Amino acid sequence: KITGTQNDLRKLTMKQMASLLRSYGMKDKQIGVLKRWDRVHVIRDLSTKAASDGMGDEMERFARGEKLRLSDQRQNYKERIQEIWRRQIMSLTADAGTEAAATSDLGIGSVKDTNEV
């Protein structure tokens, strides 16, 4: 199964698709023979191949990727939640440590200070 692309290839004009195909290295003679939907499929295939090769060009926006299985989605979700939880704990413990240091520097909350008053 395949997920959708970020950009909709169906909205491109024939000239825009020809330009994209030229940027992938196709010759005008080959492009001229292709009908509209053939161009769409070729662009999608070439951009998916480029994305899987890790070329990192701007054409990856038309690439399609495989859908994750439900179990993989759950695992990714759990990992993201654990990371968020870890960061929240670190943030809260850092804030608590800073707060305790600030109050001890000011002498607030000390038993000695409250007895002197």
Tab-separated table of N, CA and C in Angstrom:
chain	number	residue	atom	x	y	z
A	1	LYS	N	0.836	-1.184	0.000
A	1	LYS	CA	0.000	0.000	0.000
A	1	LYS	C	0.874	1.238	0.000
A	2	ILE	N	0.358	2.310	-0.563
A	2	ILE	CA	1.161	3.507	-0.770
A	2	ILE	C	0.427	4.721	-0.239
A	3	THR	N	1.195	5.627	0.366
A	3	THR	CA	0.616	6.880	0.833
A	3	THR	C	0.653	7.897	-0.291
A	4	GLY	N	-0.092	8.975	-0.157
A	4	GLY	CA	-0.152	10.008	-1.187
A	4	GLY	C	1.086	10.876	-1.207
A	5	THR	N	1.165	11.674	-2.234
A	5	THR	CA	2.281	12.594	-2.373
A	5	THR	C	1.967	13.892	-1.650
A	6	GLN	N	2.997	14.671	-1.419
A	6	GLN	CA	2.801	15.972	-0.778
A	6	GLN	C	2.120	16.943	-1.737
A	7	ASN	N	2.456	16.868	-2.990
A	7	ASN	CA	1.887	17.762	-3.994
A	7	ASN	C	1.071	16.947	-4.987
A	8	ASP	N	0.058	17.561	-5.511
A	8	ASP	CA	-0.849	16.868	-6.408
A	8	ASP	C	-0.366	17.000	-7.844
A	9	LEU	N	0.107	15.902	-8.393
A	9	LEU	CA	0.603	15.899	-9.773
A	9	LEU	C	-0.506	16.142	-10.784
A	10	ARG	N	-1.736	15.826	-10.401
A	10	ARG	CA	-2.853	15.982	-11.335
A	10	ARG	C	-3.097	17.441	-11.703
A	11	LYS	N	-2.659	18.355	-10.863
A	11	LYS	CA	-2.900	19.776	-11.104
A	11	LYS	C	-1.856	20.422	-12.013
A	12	LEU	N	-0.784	19.707	-12.309
A	12	LEU	CA	0.266	20.261	-13.162
A	12	LEU	C	-0.190	20.285	-14.616
A	13	THR	N	0.268	21.298	-15.338
A	13	THR	CA	-0.015	21.366	-16.770
A	13	THR	C	0.931	20.427	-17.509
A	14	MET	N	0.634	20.180	-18.755
A	14	MET	CA	1.495	19.317	-19.578
A	14	MET	C	2.896	19.907	-19.690
A	15	LYS	N	2.981	21.244	-19.815
A	15	LYS	CA	4.292	21.898	-19.915
A	15	LYS	C	5.081	21.747	-18.624
A	16	GLN	N	4.406	21.886	-17.485
A	16	GLN	CA	5.083	21.739	-16.195
A	16	GLN	C	5.592	20.306	-16.017
A	17	MET	N	4.767	19.357	-16.418
A	17	MET	CA	5.196	17.956	-16.321
A	17	MET	C	6.372	17.687	-17.253
A	18	ALA	N	6.349	18.271	-18.445
A	18	ALA	CA	7.464	18.098	-19.380
A	18	ALA	C	8.743	18.675	-18.788
A	19	SER	N	8.615	19.811	-18.148
A	19	SER	CA	9.778	20.432	-17.519
A	19	SER	C	10.345	19.540	-16.402
A	20	LEU	N	9.462	18.971	-15.599
A	20	LEU	CA	9.909	18.058	-14.543
A	20	LEU	C	10.608	16.833	-15.132
A	21	LEU	N	10.025	16.287	-16.182
A	21	LEU	CA	10.637	15.114	-16.802
A	21	LEU	C	11.996	15.439	-17.405
A	22	ARG	N	12.133	16.634	-17.995
A	22	ARG	CA	13.440	17.056	-18.511
A	22	ARG	C	14.456	17.163	-17.380
A	23	SER	N	14.002	17.645	-16.212
A	23	SER	CA	14.927	17.772	-15.078
A	23	SER	C	15.376	16.403	-14.578
A	24	TYR	N	14.596	15.373	-14.871
A	24	TYR	CA	14.995	14.001	-14.528
A	24	TYR	C	15.868	13.375	-15.606
A	25	GLY	N	16.074	14.104	-16.699
A	25	GLY	CA	16.975	13.617	-17.738
A	25	GLY	C	16.296	12.966	-18.930
A	26	MET	N	14.995	13.069	-19.022
A	26	MET	CA	14.307	12.507	-20.187
A	26	MET	C	14.456	13.451	-21.376
A	27	LYS	N	14.502	12.866	-22.550
A	27	LYS	CA	14.625	13.663	-23.768
A	27	LYS	C	13.236	14.123	-24.220
A	28	ASP	N	13.199	15.268	-24.934
A	28	ASP	CA	11.934	15.827	-25.415
A	28	ASP	C	11.188	14.843	-26.318
A	29	LYS	N	11.940	14.053	-27.071
A	29	LYS	CA	11.321	13.075	-27.966
A	29	LYS	C	10.530	12.040	-27.155
A	30	GLN	N	11.120	11.584	-26.038
A	30	GLN	CA	10.443	10.603	-25.177
A	30	GLN	C	9.236	11.235	-24.484
A	31	ILE	N	9.389	12.477	-24.063
A	31	ILE	CA	8.320	13.176	-23.337
A	31	ILE	C	7.133	13.432	-24.252
A	32	GLY	N	7.409	13.806	-25.495
A	32	GLY	CA	6.346	14.120	-26.440
A	32	GLY	C	5.409	12.960	-26.721
A	33	VAL	N	5.898	11.751	-26.591
A	33	VAL	CA	5.097	10.558	-26.864
A	33	VAL	C	4.136	10.258	-25.708
A	34	LEU	N	4.496	10.701	-24.500
A	34	LEU	CA	3.707	10.364	-23.313
A	34	LEU	C	2.427	11.175	-23.224
A	35	LYS	N	1.346	10.493	-22.910
A	35	LYS	CA	0.080	11.181	-22.652
A	35	LYS	C	0.094	11.703	-21.221
A	36	ARG	N	-0.931	12.475	-20.888
A	36	ARG	CA	-0.995	13.139	-19.582
A	36	ARG	C	-0.771	12.177	-18.407
A	37	TRP	N	-1.557	11.121	-18.327
A	37	TRP	CA	-1.473	10.237	-17.174
A	37	TRP	C	-0.202	9.407	-17.182
A	38	ASP	N	0.343	9.171	-18.368
A	38	ASP	CA	1.634	8.492	-18.438
A	38	ASP	C	2.724	9.384	-17.842
A	39	ARG	N	2.650	10.678	-18.129
A	39	ARG	CA	3.615	11.625	-17.549
A	39	ARG	C	3.507	11.643	-16.028
A	40	VAL	N	2.274	11.654	-15.527
A	40	VAL	CA	2.067	11.659	-14.080
A	40	VAL	C	2.714	10.422	-13.453
A	41	HIS	N	2.476	9.269	-14.054
A	41	HIS	CA	3.023	8.027	-13.507
A	41	HIS	C	4.548	8.005	-13.572
A	42	VAL	N	5.108	8.487	-14.673
A	42	VAL	CA	6.565	8.499	-14.812
A	42	VAL	C	7.188	9.449	-13.781
A	43	ILE	N	6.604	10.626	-13.597
A	43	ILE	CA	7.125	11.575	-12.604
A	43	ILE	C	7.063	10.951	-11.220
A	44	ARG	N	5.938	10.338	-10.890
A	44	ARG	CA	5.788	9.708	-9.574
A	44	ARG	C	6.823	8.605	-9.388
A	45	ASP	N	7.004	7.780	-10.398
A	45	ASP	CA	7.968	6.683	-10.300
A	45	ASP	C	9.397	7.196	-10.151
A	46	LEU	N	9.754	8.190	-10.979
A	46	LEU	CA	11.117	8.718	-10.915
A	46	LEU	C	11.392	9.421	-9.576
A	47	SER	N	10.406	10.165	-9.080
A	47	SER	CA	10.625	10.866	-7.815
A	47	SER	C	10.661	9.888	-6.646
A	48	THR	N	9.880	8.821	-6.714
A	48	THR	CA	9.924	7.804	-5.666
A	48	THR	C	11.268	7.101	-5.672
A	49	LYS	N	11.782	6.809	-6.865
A	49	LYS	CA	13.101	6.176	-6.970
A	49	LYS	C	14.183	7.108	-6.438
A	50	ALA	N	14.092	8.401	-6.779
A	50	ALA	CA	15.080	9.367	-6.292
A	50	ALA	C	15.026	9.484	-4.775
A	51	ALA	N	13.828	9.452	-4.214
A	51	ALA	CA	13.685	9.545	-2.764
A	51	ALA	C	14.254	8.307	-2.080
A	52	SER	N	14.023	7.144	-2.655
A	52	SER	CA	14.542	5.916	-2.043
A	52	SER	C	16.060	5.822	-2.182
A	53	ASP	N	16.620	6.451	-3.219
A	53	ASP	CA	18.078	6.482	-3.382
A	53	ASP	C	18.723	7.517	-2.483
A	54	GLY	N	17.896	8.394	-1.884
A	54	GLY	CA	18.428	9.415	-0.981
A	54	GLY	C	19.118	10.552	-1.698
A	55	MET	N	18.665	10.877	-2.903
A	55	MET	CA	19.311	11.947	-3.666
A	55	MET	C	19.076	13.300	-3.024
A	56	GLY	N	17.954	13.466	-2.319
A	56	GLY	CA	17.693	14.695	-1.578
A	56	GLY	C	17.397	15.912	-2.417
A	57	ASP	N	16.875	15.711	-3.618
A	57	ASP	CA	16.541	16.869	-4.442
A	57	ASP	C	15.108	17.307	-4.181
A	58	GLU	N	14.718	18.404	-4.794
A	58	GLU	CA	13.379	18.948	-4.553
A	58	GLU	C	12.281	18.102	-5.181
A	59	MET	N	12.642	17.167	-6.032
A	59	MET	CA	11.644	16.332	-6.697
A	59	MET	C	11.036	15.301	-5.755
A	60	GLU	N	11.606	15.122	-4.584
A	60	GLU	CA	11.075	14.157	-3.632
A	60	GLU	C	9.668	14.517	-3.186
A	61	ARG	N	9.249	15.745	-3.423
A	61	ARG	CA	7.911	16.140	-2.992
A	61	ARG	C	6.828	15.373	-3.724
A	62	PHE	N	7.163	14.762	-4.859
A	62	PHE	CA	6.197	13.959	-5.607
A	62	PHE	C	6.330	12.467	-5.303
A	63	ALA	N	7.235	12.123	-4.411
A	63	ALA	CA	7.499	10.712	-4.119
A	63	ALA	C	6.378	10.115	-3.280
A	64	ARG	N	6.221	8.832	-3.435
A	64	ARG	CA	5.276	8.084	-2.615
A	64	ARG	C	6.061	7.117	-1.761
A	65	GLY	N	5.536	6.887	-0.589
A	65	GLY	CA	6.186	5.948	0.309
A	65	GLY	C	5.220	4.856	0.711
A	66	GLU	N	5.756	3.814	1.311
A	66	GLU	CA	4.906	2.722	1.744
A	66	GLU	C	4.228	3.078	3.050
A	67	LYS	N	3.009	2.602	3.209
A	67	LYS	CA	2.287	2.804	4.460
A	67	LYS	C	2.885	1.909	5.537
A	68	LEU	N	2.839	2.390	6.758
A	68	LEU	CA	3.291	1.576	7.870
A	68	LEU	C	2.160	0.661	8.329
A	69	ARG	N	2.539	-0.505	8.782
A	69	ARG	CA	1.539	-1.394	9.371
A	69	ARG	C	1.060	-0.781	10.679
A	70	LEU	N	-0.084	-1.199	11.136
A	70	LEU	CA	-0.661	-0.668	12.365
A	70	LEU	C	0.277	-0.883	13.546
A	71	SER	N	0.913	-2.023	13.608
A	71	SER	CA	1.839	-2.301	14.714
A	71	SER	C	3.044	-1.349	14.669
A	72	ASP	N	3.521	-1.033	13.462
A	72	ASP	CA	4.635	-0.089	13.326
A	72	ASP	C	4.206	1.318	13.712
A	73	GLN	N	2.963	1.680	13.338
A	73	GLN	CA	2.453	2.993	13.724
A	73	GLN	C	2.359	3.106	15.235
A	74	ARG	N	1.872	2.063	15.885
A	74	ARG	CA	1.785	2.063	17.355
A	74	ARG	C	3.159	2.197	17.978
A	75	GLN	N	4.133	1.461	17.441
A	75	GLN	CA	5.490	1.522	17.982
A	75	GLN	C	6.068	2.925	17.835
A	76	ASN	N	5.897	3.541	16.663
A	76	ASN	CA	6.376	4.918	16.459
A	76	ASN	C	5.690	5.880	17.418
A	77	TYR	N	4.395	5.696	17.624
A	77	TYR	CA	3.632	6.538	18.538
A	77	TYR	C	4.167	6.388	19.963
A	78	LYS	N	4.384	5.167	20.399
A	78	LYS	CA	4.899	4.927	21.753
A	78	LYS	C	6.280	5.551	21.933
A	79	GLU	N	7.126	5.438	20.920
A	79	GLU	CA	8.463	6.031	21.004
A	79	GLU	C	8.395	7.546	21.091
A	80	ARG	N	7.500	8.169	20.305
A	80	ARG	CA	7.336	9.629	20.370
A	80	ARG	C	6.814	10.056	21.728
A	81	ILE	N	5.840	9.315	22.267
A	81	ILE	CA	5.279	9.640	23.573
A	81	ILE	C	6.341	9.499	24.656
A	82	GLN	N	7.146	8.458	24.587
A	82	GLN	CA	8.205	8.263	25.581
A	82	GLN	C	9.231	9.397	25.535
A	83	GLU	N	9.545	9.848	24.338
A	83	GLU	CA	10.487	10.961	24.193
A	83	GLU	C	9.903	12.241	24.777
A	84	ILE	N	8.632	12.504	24.517
A	84	ILE	CA	7.971	13.687	25.085
A	84	ILE	C	7.958	13.590	26.598
A	85	TRP	N	7.621	12.418	27.121
A	85	TRP	CA	7.575	12.207	28.560
A	85	TRP	C	8.953	12.432	29.186
A	86	ARG	N	9.993	11.894	28.538
A	86	ARG	CA	11.361	12.059	29.048
A	86	ARG	C	11.750	13.538	29.094
A	87	ARG	N	11.412	14.272	28.046
A	87	ARG	CA	11.737	15.702	28.004
A	87	ARG	C	10.976	16.485	29.065
A	88	GLN	N	9.713	16.127	29.284
A	88	GLN	CA	8.932	16.815	30.315
A	88	GLN	C	9.529	16.575	31.699
A	89	ILE	N	9.904	15.348	31.970
A	89	ILE	CA	10.513	15.036	33.269
A	89	ILE	C	11.816	15.805	33.438
A	90	MET	N	12.647	15.821	32.402
A	90	MET	CA	13.913	16.564	32.476
A	90	MET	C	13.649	18.038	32.721
A	91	SER	N	12.668	18.589	32.030
A	91	SER	CA	12.355	20.002	32.178
A	91	SER	C	11.858	20.307	33.582
A	92	LEU	N	10.978	19.470	34.098
A	92	LEU	CA	10.427	19.695	35.435
A	92	LEU	C	11.483	19.516	36.520
A	93	THR	N	12.356	18.542	36.379
A	93	THR	CA	13.401	18.356	37.388
A	93	THR	C	14.426	19.475	37.305
A	94	ALA	N	14.694	19.967	36.112
A	94	ALA	CA	15.624	21.091	35.969
A	94	ALA	C	15.022	22.347	36.590
A	95	ASP	N	13.717	22.566	36.373
A	95	ASP	CA	13.044	23.725	36.967
A	95	ASP	C	13.025	23.618	38.481
A	96	ALA	N	12.774	22.426	39.009
A	96	ALA	CA	12.731	22.233	40.456
A	96	ALA	C	14.106	22.455	41.062
A	97	GLY	N	15.138	21.993	40.399
A	97	GLY	CA	16.502	22.196	40.882
A	97	GLY	C	16.884	23.666	40.867
A	98	THR	N	16.498	24.385	39.849
A	98	THR	CA	16.778	25.816	39.741
A	98	THR	C	16.024	26.586	40.810
A	99	GLU	N	14.787	26.198	41.057
A	99	GLU	CA	13.960	26.854	42.066
A	99	GLU	C	14.545	26.648	43.457
A	100	ALA	N	14.971	25.430	43.750
A	100	ALA	CA	15.549	25.132	45.062
A	100	ALA	C	16.846	25.901	45.264
A	101	ALA	N	17.656	25.995	44.226
A	101	ALA	CA	18.918	26.735	44.334
A	101	ALA	C	18.651	28.214	44.538
A	102	ALA	N	17.659	28.759	43.858
A	102	ALA	CA	17.335	30.177	43.984
A	102	ALA	C	16.820	30.503	45.377
A	103	THR	N	15.991	29.660	45.941
A	103	THR	CA	15.453	29.935	47.275
A	103	THR	C	16.523	29.777	48.334
A	104	SER	N	17.460	28.855	48.144
A	104	SER	CA	18.519	28.703	49.140
A	104	SER	C	19.510	29.859	49.066
A	105	ASP	N	19.730	30.406	47.882
A	105	ASP	CA	20.613	31.565	47.737
A	105	ASP	C	20.033	32.791	48.418
A	106	LEU	N	18.723	32.942	48.401
A	106	LEU	CA	18.063	34.087	49.012
A	106	LEU	C	17.824	33.879	50.499
A	107	GLY	N	18.012	32.647	50.955
A	107	GLY	CA	17.787	32.357	52.355
A	107	GLY	C	16.323	32.184	52.689
A	108	ILE	N	15.500	31.998	51.691
A	108	ILE	CA	14.070	31.831	51.901
A	108	ILE	C	13.788	30.379	52.267
A	109	GLY	N	12.933	30.193	53.236
A	109	GLY	CA	12.524	28.850	53.596
A	109	GLY	C	13.471	28.164	54.563
A	110	SER	N	14.470	28.828	55.018
A	110	SER	CA	15.422	28.227	55.942
A	110	SER	C	14.845	28.249	57.353
A	111	VAL	N	15.050	27.187	58.107
A	111	VAL	CA	14.568	27.100	59.475
A	111	VAL	C	15.256	28.134	60.333
A	112	LYS	N	16.525	28.375	60.107
A	112	LYS	CA	17.297	29.344	60.862
A	112	LYS	C	16.732	30.746	60.676
A	113	ASP	N	16.382	31.098	59.419
A	113	ASP	CA	15.855	32.424	59.132
A	113	ASP	C	14.503	32.647	59.798
A	114	THR	N	13.650	31.656	59.828
A	114	THR	CA	12.318	31.838	60.405
A	114	THR	C	12.397	31.937	61.923
A	115	ASN	N	13.375	31.341	62.578
A	115	ASN	CA	13.514	31.429	64.017
A	115	ASN	C	14.040	32.780	64.453
A	116	GLU	N	14.820	33.418	63.624
A	116	GLU	CA	15.414	34.706	63.980
A	116	GLU	C	14.385	35.810	63.969
A	117	VAL	N	13.319	35.703	63.224
A	117	VAL	CA	12.331	36.766	63.091
A	117	VAL	C	11.440	36.843	64.260
